[in-house]
Coordinates of C-alpha atoms and ligand atoms in Angstrom, one line a residue:
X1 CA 42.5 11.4 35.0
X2 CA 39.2 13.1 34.6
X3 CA 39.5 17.1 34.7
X4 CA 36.2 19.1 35.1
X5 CA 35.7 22.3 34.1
X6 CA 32.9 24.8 34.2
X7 CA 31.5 26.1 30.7
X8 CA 30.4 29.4 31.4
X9 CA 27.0 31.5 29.3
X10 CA 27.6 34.8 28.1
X11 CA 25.4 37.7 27.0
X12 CA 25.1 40.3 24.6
X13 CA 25.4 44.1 25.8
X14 CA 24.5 45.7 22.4
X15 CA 24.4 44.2 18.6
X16 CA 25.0 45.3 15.9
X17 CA 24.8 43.4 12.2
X18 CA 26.8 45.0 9.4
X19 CA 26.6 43.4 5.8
X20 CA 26.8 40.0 4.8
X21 CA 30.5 39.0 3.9
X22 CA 31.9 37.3 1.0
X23 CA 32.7 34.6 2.9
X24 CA 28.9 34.1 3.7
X25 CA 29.3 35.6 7.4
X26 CA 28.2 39.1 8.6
X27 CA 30.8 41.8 10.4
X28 CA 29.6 42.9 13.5
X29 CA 30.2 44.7 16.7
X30 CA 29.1 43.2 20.2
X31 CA 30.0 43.9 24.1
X32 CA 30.3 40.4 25.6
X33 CA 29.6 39.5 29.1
X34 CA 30.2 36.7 30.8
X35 CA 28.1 35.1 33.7
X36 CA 28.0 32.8 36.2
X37 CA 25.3 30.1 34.4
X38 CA 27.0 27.4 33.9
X39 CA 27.2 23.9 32.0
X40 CA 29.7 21.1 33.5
X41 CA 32.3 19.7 30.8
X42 CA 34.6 16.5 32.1
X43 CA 37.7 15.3 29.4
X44 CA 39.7 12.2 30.2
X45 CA 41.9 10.6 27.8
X46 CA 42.9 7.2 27.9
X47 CA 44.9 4.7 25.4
X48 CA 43.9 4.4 22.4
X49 CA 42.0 6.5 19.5
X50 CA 38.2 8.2 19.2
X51 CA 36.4 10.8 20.6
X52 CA 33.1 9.5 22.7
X53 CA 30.6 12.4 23.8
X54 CA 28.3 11.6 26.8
X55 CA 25.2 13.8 27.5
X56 CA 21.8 13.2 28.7
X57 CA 19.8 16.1 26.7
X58 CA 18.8 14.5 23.3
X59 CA 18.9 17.6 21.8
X60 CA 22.6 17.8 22.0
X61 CA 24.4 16.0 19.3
X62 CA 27.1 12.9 19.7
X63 CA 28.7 12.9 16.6
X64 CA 31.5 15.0 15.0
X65 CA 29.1 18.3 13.8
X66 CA 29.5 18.9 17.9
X67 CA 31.7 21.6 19.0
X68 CA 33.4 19.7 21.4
X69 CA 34.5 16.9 18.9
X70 CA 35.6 19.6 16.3
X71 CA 37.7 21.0 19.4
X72 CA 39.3 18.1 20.1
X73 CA 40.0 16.9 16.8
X74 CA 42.1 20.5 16.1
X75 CA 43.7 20.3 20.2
X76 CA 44.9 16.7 19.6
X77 CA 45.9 17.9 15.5
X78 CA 47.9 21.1 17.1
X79 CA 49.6 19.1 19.7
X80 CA 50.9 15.9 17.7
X81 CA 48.7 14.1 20.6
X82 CA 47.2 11.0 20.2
X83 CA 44.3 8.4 22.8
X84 CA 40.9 8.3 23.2
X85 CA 39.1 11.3 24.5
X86 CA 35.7 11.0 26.0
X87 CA 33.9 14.2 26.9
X88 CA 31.3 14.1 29.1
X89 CA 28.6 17.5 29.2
X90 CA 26.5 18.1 32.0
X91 CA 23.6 20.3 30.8
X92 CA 22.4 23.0 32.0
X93 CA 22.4 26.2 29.7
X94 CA 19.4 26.1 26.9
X95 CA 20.5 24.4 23.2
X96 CA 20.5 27.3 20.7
X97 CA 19.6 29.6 23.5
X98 CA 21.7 32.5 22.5
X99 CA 24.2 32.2 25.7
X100 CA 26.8 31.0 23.4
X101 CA 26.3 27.2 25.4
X102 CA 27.6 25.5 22.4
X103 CA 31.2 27.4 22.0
X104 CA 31.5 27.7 25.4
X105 CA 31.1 23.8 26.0
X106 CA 34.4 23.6 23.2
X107 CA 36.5 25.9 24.5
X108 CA 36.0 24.7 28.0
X109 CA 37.1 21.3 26.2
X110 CA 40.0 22.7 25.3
X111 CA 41.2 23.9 28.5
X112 CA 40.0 20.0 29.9
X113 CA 42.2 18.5 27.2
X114 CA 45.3 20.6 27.7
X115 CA 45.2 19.9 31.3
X116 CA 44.6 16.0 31.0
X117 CA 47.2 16.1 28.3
X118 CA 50.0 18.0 30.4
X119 CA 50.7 19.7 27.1
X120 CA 49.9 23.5 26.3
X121 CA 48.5 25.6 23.7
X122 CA 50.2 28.6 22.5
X123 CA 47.7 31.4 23.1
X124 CA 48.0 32.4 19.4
X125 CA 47.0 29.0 18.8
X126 CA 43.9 28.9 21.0
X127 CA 42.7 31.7 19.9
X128 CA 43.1 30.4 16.0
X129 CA 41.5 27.4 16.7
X130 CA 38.9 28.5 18.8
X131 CA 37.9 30.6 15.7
X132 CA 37.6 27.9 13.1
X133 CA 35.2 26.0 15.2
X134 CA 33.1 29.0 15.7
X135 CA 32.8 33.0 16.1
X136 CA 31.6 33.1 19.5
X137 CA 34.4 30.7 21.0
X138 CA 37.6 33.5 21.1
X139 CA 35.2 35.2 23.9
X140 CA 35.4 32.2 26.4
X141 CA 39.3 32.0 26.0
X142 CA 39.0 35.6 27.1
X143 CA 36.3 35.8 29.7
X144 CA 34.1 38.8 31.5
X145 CA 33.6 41.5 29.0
X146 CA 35.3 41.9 25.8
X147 CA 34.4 43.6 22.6
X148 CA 33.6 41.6 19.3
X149 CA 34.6 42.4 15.8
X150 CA 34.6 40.9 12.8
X151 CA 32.3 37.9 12.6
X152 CA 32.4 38.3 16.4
X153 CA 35.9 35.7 16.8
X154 CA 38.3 38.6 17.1
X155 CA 37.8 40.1 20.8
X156 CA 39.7 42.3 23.0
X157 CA 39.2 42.5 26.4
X158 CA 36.9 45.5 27.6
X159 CA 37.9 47.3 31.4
X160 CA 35.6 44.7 33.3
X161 CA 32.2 45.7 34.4
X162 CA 31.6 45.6 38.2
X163 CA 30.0 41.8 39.0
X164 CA 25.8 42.9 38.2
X165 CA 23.1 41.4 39.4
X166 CA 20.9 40.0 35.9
X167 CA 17.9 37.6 35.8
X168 CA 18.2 35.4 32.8
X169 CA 15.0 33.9 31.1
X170 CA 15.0 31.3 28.7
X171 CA 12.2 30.5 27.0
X172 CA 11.7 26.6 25.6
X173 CA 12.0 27.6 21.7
X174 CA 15.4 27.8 20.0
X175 CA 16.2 30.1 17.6
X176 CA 18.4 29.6 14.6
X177 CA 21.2 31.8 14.5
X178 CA 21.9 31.3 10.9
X179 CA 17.9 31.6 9.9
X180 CA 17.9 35.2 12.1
X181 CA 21.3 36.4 9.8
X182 CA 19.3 35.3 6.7
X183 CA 15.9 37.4 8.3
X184 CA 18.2 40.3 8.7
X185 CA 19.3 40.2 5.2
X186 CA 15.9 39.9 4.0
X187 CA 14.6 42.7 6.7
X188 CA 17.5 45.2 5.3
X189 CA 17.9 44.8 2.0
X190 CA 16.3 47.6 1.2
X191 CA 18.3 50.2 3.8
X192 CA 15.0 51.4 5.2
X193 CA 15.6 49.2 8.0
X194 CA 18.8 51.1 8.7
X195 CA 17.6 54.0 8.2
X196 CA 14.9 54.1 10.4
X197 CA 17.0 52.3 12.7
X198 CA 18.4 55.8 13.7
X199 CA 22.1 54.5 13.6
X200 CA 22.8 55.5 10.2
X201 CA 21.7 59.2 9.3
X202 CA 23.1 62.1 6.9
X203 CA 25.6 63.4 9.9
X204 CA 27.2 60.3 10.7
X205 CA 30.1 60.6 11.8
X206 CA 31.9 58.8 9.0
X207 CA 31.5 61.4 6.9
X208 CA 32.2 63.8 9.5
X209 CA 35.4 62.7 10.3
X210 CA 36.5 61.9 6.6
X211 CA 35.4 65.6 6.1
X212 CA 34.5 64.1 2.3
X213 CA 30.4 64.8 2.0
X214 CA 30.5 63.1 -1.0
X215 CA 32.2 59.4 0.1
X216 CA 29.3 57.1 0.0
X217 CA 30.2 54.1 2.2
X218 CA 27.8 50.8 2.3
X219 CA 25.1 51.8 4.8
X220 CA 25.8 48.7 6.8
X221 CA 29.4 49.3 7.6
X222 CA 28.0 53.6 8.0
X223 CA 26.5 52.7 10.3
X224 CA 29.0 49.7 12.4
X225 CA 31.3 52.6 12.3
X226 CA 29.0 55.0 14.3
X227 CA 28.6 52.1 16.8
X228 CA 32.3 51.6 17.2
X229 CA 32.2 55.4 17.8
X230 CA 29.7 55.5 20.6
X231 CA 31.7 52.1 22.1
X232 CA 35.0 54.0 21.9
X233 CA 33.7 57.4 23.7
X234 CA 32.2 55.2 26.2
X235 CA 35.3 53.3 26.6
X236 CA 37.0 56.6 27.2
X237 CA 34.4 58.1 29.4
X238 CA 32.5 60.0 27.2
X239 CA 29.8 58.5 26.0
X240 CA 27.0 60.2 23.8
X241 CA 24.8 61.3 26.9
X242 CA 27.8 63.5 28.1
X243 CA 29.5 63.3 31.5
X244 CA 29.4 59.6 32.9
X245 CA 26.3 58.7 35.4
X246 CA 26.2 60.8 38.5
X247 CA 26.7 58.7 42.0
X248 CA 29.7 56.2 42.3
X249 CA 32.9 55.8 40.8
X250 CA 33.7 55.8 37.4
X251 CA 33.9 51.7 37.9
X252 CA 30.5 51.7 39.3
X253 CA 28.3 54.3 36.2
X254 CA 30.2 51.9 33.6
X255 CA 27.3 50.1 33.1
X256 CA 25.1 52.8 33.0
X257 CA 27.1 54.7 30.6
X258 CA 26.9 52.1 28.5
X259 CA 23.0 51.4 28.6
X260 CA 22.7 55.4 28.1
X261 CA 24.3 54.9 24.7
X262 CA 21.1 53.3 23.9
X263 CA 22.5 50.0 23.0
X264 CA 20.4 47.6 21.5
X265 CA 20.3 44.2 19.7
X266 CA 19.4 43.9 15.7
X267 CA 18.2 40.2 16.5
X268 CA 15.5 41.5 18.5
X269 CA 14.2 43.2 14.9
X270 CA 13.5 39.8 13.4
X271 CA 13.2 37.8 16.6
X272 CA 10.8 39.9 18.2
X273 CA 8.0 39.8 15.3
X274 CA 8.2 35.7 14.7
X275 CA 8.5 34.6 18.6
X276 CA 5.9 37.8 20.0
X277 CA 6.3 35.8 23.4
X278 CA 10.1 36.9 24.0
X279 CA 8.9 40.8 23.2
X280 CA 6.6 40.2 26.0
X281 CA 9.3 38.9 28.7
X282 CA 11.6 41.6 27.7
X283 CA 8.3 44.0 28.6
X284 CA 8.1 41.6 32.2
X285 CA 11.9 41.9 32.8
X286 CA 11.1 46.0 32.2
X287 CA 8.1 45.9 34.3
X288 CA 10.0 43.5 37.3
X289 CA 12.5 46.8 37.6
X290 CA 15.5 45.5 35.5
X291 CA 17.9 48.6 34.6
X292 CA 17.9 47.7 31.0
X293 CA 16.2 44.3 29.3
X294 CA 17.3 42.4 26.0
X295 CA 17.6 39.0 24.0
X296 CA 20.8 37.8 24.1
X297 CA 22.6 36.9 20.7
X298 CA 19.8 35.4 18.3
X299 CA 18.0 34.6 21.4
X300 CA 15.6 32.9 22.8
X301 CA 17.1 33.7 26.5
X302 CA 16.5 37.7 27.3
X303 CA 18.3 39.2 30.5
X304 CA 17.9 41.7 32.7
X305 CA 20.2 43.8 34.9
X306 CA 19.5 44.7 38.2
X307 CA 21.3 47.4 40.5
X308 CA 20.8 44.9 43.6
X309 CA 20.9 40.9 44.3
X310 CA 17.6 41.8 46.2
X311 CA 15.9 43.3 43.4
X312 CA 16.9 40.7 40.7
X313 CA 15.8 37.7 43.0
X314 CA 12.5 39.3 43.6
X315 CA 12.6 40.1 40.0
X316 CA 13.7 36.5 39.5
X317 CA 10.3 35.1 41.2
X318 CA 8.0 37.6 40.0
X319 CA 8.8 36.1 36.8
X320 CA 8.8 32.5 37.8
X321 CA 5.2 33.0 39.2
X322 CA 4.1 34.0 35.6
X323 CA 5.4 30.6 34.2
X324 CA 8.4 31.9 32.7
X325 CA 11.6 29.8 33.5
X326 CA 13.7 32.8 35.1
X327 CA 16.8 32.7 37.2
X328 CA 18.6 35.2 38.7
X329 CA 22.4 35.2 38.3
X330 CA 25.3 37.9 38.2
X331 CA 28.0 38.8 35.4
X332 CA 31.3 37.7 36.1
X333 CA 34.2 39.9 35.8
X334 CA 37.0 37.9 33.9
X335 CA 39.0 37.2 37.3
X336 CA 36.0 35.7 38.5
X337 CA 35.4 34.1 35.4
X338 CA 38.8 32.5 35.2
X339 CA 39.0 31.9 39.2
X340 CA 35.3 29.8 39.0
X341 CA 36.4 28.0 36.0
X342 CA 38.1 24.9 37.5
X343 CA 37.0 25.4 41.4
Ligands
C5P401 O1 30.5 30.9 13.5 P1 29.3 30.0 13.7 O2 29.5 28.6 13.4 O3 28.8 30.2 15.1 O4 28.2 30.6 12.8 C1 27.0 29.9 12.5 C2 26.4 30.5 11.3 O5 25.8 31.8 11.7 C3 27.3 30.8 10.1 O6 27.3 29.7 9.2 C4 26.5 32.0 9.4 O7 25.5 31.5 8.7 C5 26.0 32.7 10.6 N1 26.9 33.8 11.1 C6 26.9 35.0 10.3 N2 27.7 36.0 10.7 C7 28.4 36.0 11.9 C8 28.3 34.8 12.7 C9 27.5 33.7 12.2 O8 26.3 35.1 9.3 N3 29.1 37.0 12.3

């Protein structure tokens, strides 16, 4: 039995790098959002031992440093299993695109491997596993918008976002997600960065709230705190800009809200000045009428969201007319998400 399932991108509403861990990682604090791009992952198991991955981009690897083979190493491990798995992925999203394509296609895996198997995960378990293959994998075992912490593996699900319109450009170069950690080291190791970065000042509100003037907390985690504070009043409906949007529900300025915290993604810092080309599509997406514009993860695909279909596909051609490999798309809220995933 072969059992498809579809490997959904996701995007980054806001991040934010905190300091680089013992452990060699770097806390941080993320929105994710799921949406409807999509790779095509197909498991069957059969008698026998080995893992075989099938997939027409070269730039994909077959061997066991693939996400998919560490997944199903740990599924077949977990669940005293045993045969020969072959996993078959059907490209579509950009390699090292920063749409999470990678963790995506393991997780989707694992939900094809359970399935062909007849056997089930704990969800304890998937979400443990997911997270030693990689910190953006716990997202897609949650689906439409969650919050990341930590290295970005422990999420909880966020009050989903209405389904928005977004136009998705990827660009042709990858960009190394551990080389643009290493650049923001390098970029902040002198706390200017952060500084000037306008998160981290002399009233922040750590020091506010611990009502001690004289507690002097690492800069880095200052300033994830004052984040989490601006994601937490949103969350509750009062976010920095005061009451939420005018027009609509609450449901409906969510978005809004959140933009008007004046989110943004520390990647684009040291993206932005080696790749000048993905500054300039953010500028198109801006100038094509998106509602707010940004790399996603370490990039190199930016988004756009748009308040209608109509004005994201006439955003969408505008931007394909100028070269640029653009497609317009919509979030998907995690019913969706979950719904789509095996139709
Ligand atoms: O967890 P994942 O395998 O996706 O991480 C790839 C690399 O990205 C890590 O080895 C680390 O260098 C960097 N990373 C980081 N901080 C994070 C996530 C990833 O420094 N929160």
């Amino acid at each position: 039995m072969t059992v498809a399932v579809r490997s959904f991108a996701k995007i980054n509403l806001g991040l934010y790098i905190g300091a680089a861990r013992a452990d060699g990682y770097h806390d941080l604090r993320t929105v994710y959002q799921t949406i409807a791009l999509h790779d095509v992952i197909r498991v069957s198991v059969g008698r026998g031992s080995g893992i075989a991955i099938l997939c027409k981009d070269p730039r994909v690897p077959l061997d066991s440093s693939n996400t998919c083979y560490r997944m199903v190493v740990r599924v077949l491990d977990e669940l005293g299993a045993k045969g020969r798995v072959s996993i078959e992925i059907e490209k579509r999203l950009p390699v090292r695109g920063g749409l999470g394509a990678a963790s995506s296609n393991a997780v989707a895996t694992m939900v094809a491997l359970e399935l062909a198997l007849r056997k089930r995960l704990s969800g304890t378990a998937r979400l443990r596993i997911a997270a030693e293959v990689g910190s953006d994998l716990p997202l897609f075992l949650v689906g439409g918008t969650a919050l990341g912490v930590g290295r970005g593996e422990e999420v909880y699900p966020l009050a989903d976002l209405p389904s928005l319109p977004t136009v998705v450009v990827m660009p042709e170069v990858g960009v190394s997600t551990p080389q643009a950690f290493a650049d923001w080291d390098a970029l902040t190791a002198s706390g200017a960065e952060l500084r000037s970065a306008g998160r981290t000042n002399a009233s922040a509100p750590t020091r506010a709230v611990a009502g001690r003037e004289q507690l002097t907390r690492p800069l880095a985690s200052d300033r994830l705190f004052e984040v989490g504070c601006a994601l937490s009043a949103w969350l509750s409906g009062s976010p920095n800009t005061g009451a939420p949007a005018k027009g609509g529900s609450r449901a409906g300025s969510l978005l809004l809200d959140l933009v008007r915290t004046g989110i943004e993604n520390d990647f684009e810092r040291v993206v932005f000045p080696q790749y000048p080309e993905l500054r300039d599509i953010k500028g198109a997406l801006e100038r094509a009428g998106s509602r707010y514009a940004s790399l996603s993860g370490s990039g190199s695909t930016l988004y756009g969201l748009f308040r209608t279909q109509a004005e994201a596909a006439k955003a969408g051609s505008r931007l394909r007319k100028q070269g640029l490999k653009a497609v317009a798309t919509r979030t998907l809220t995690c019913q969706q998400y979950w719904k789509r995933i095996l139709d």
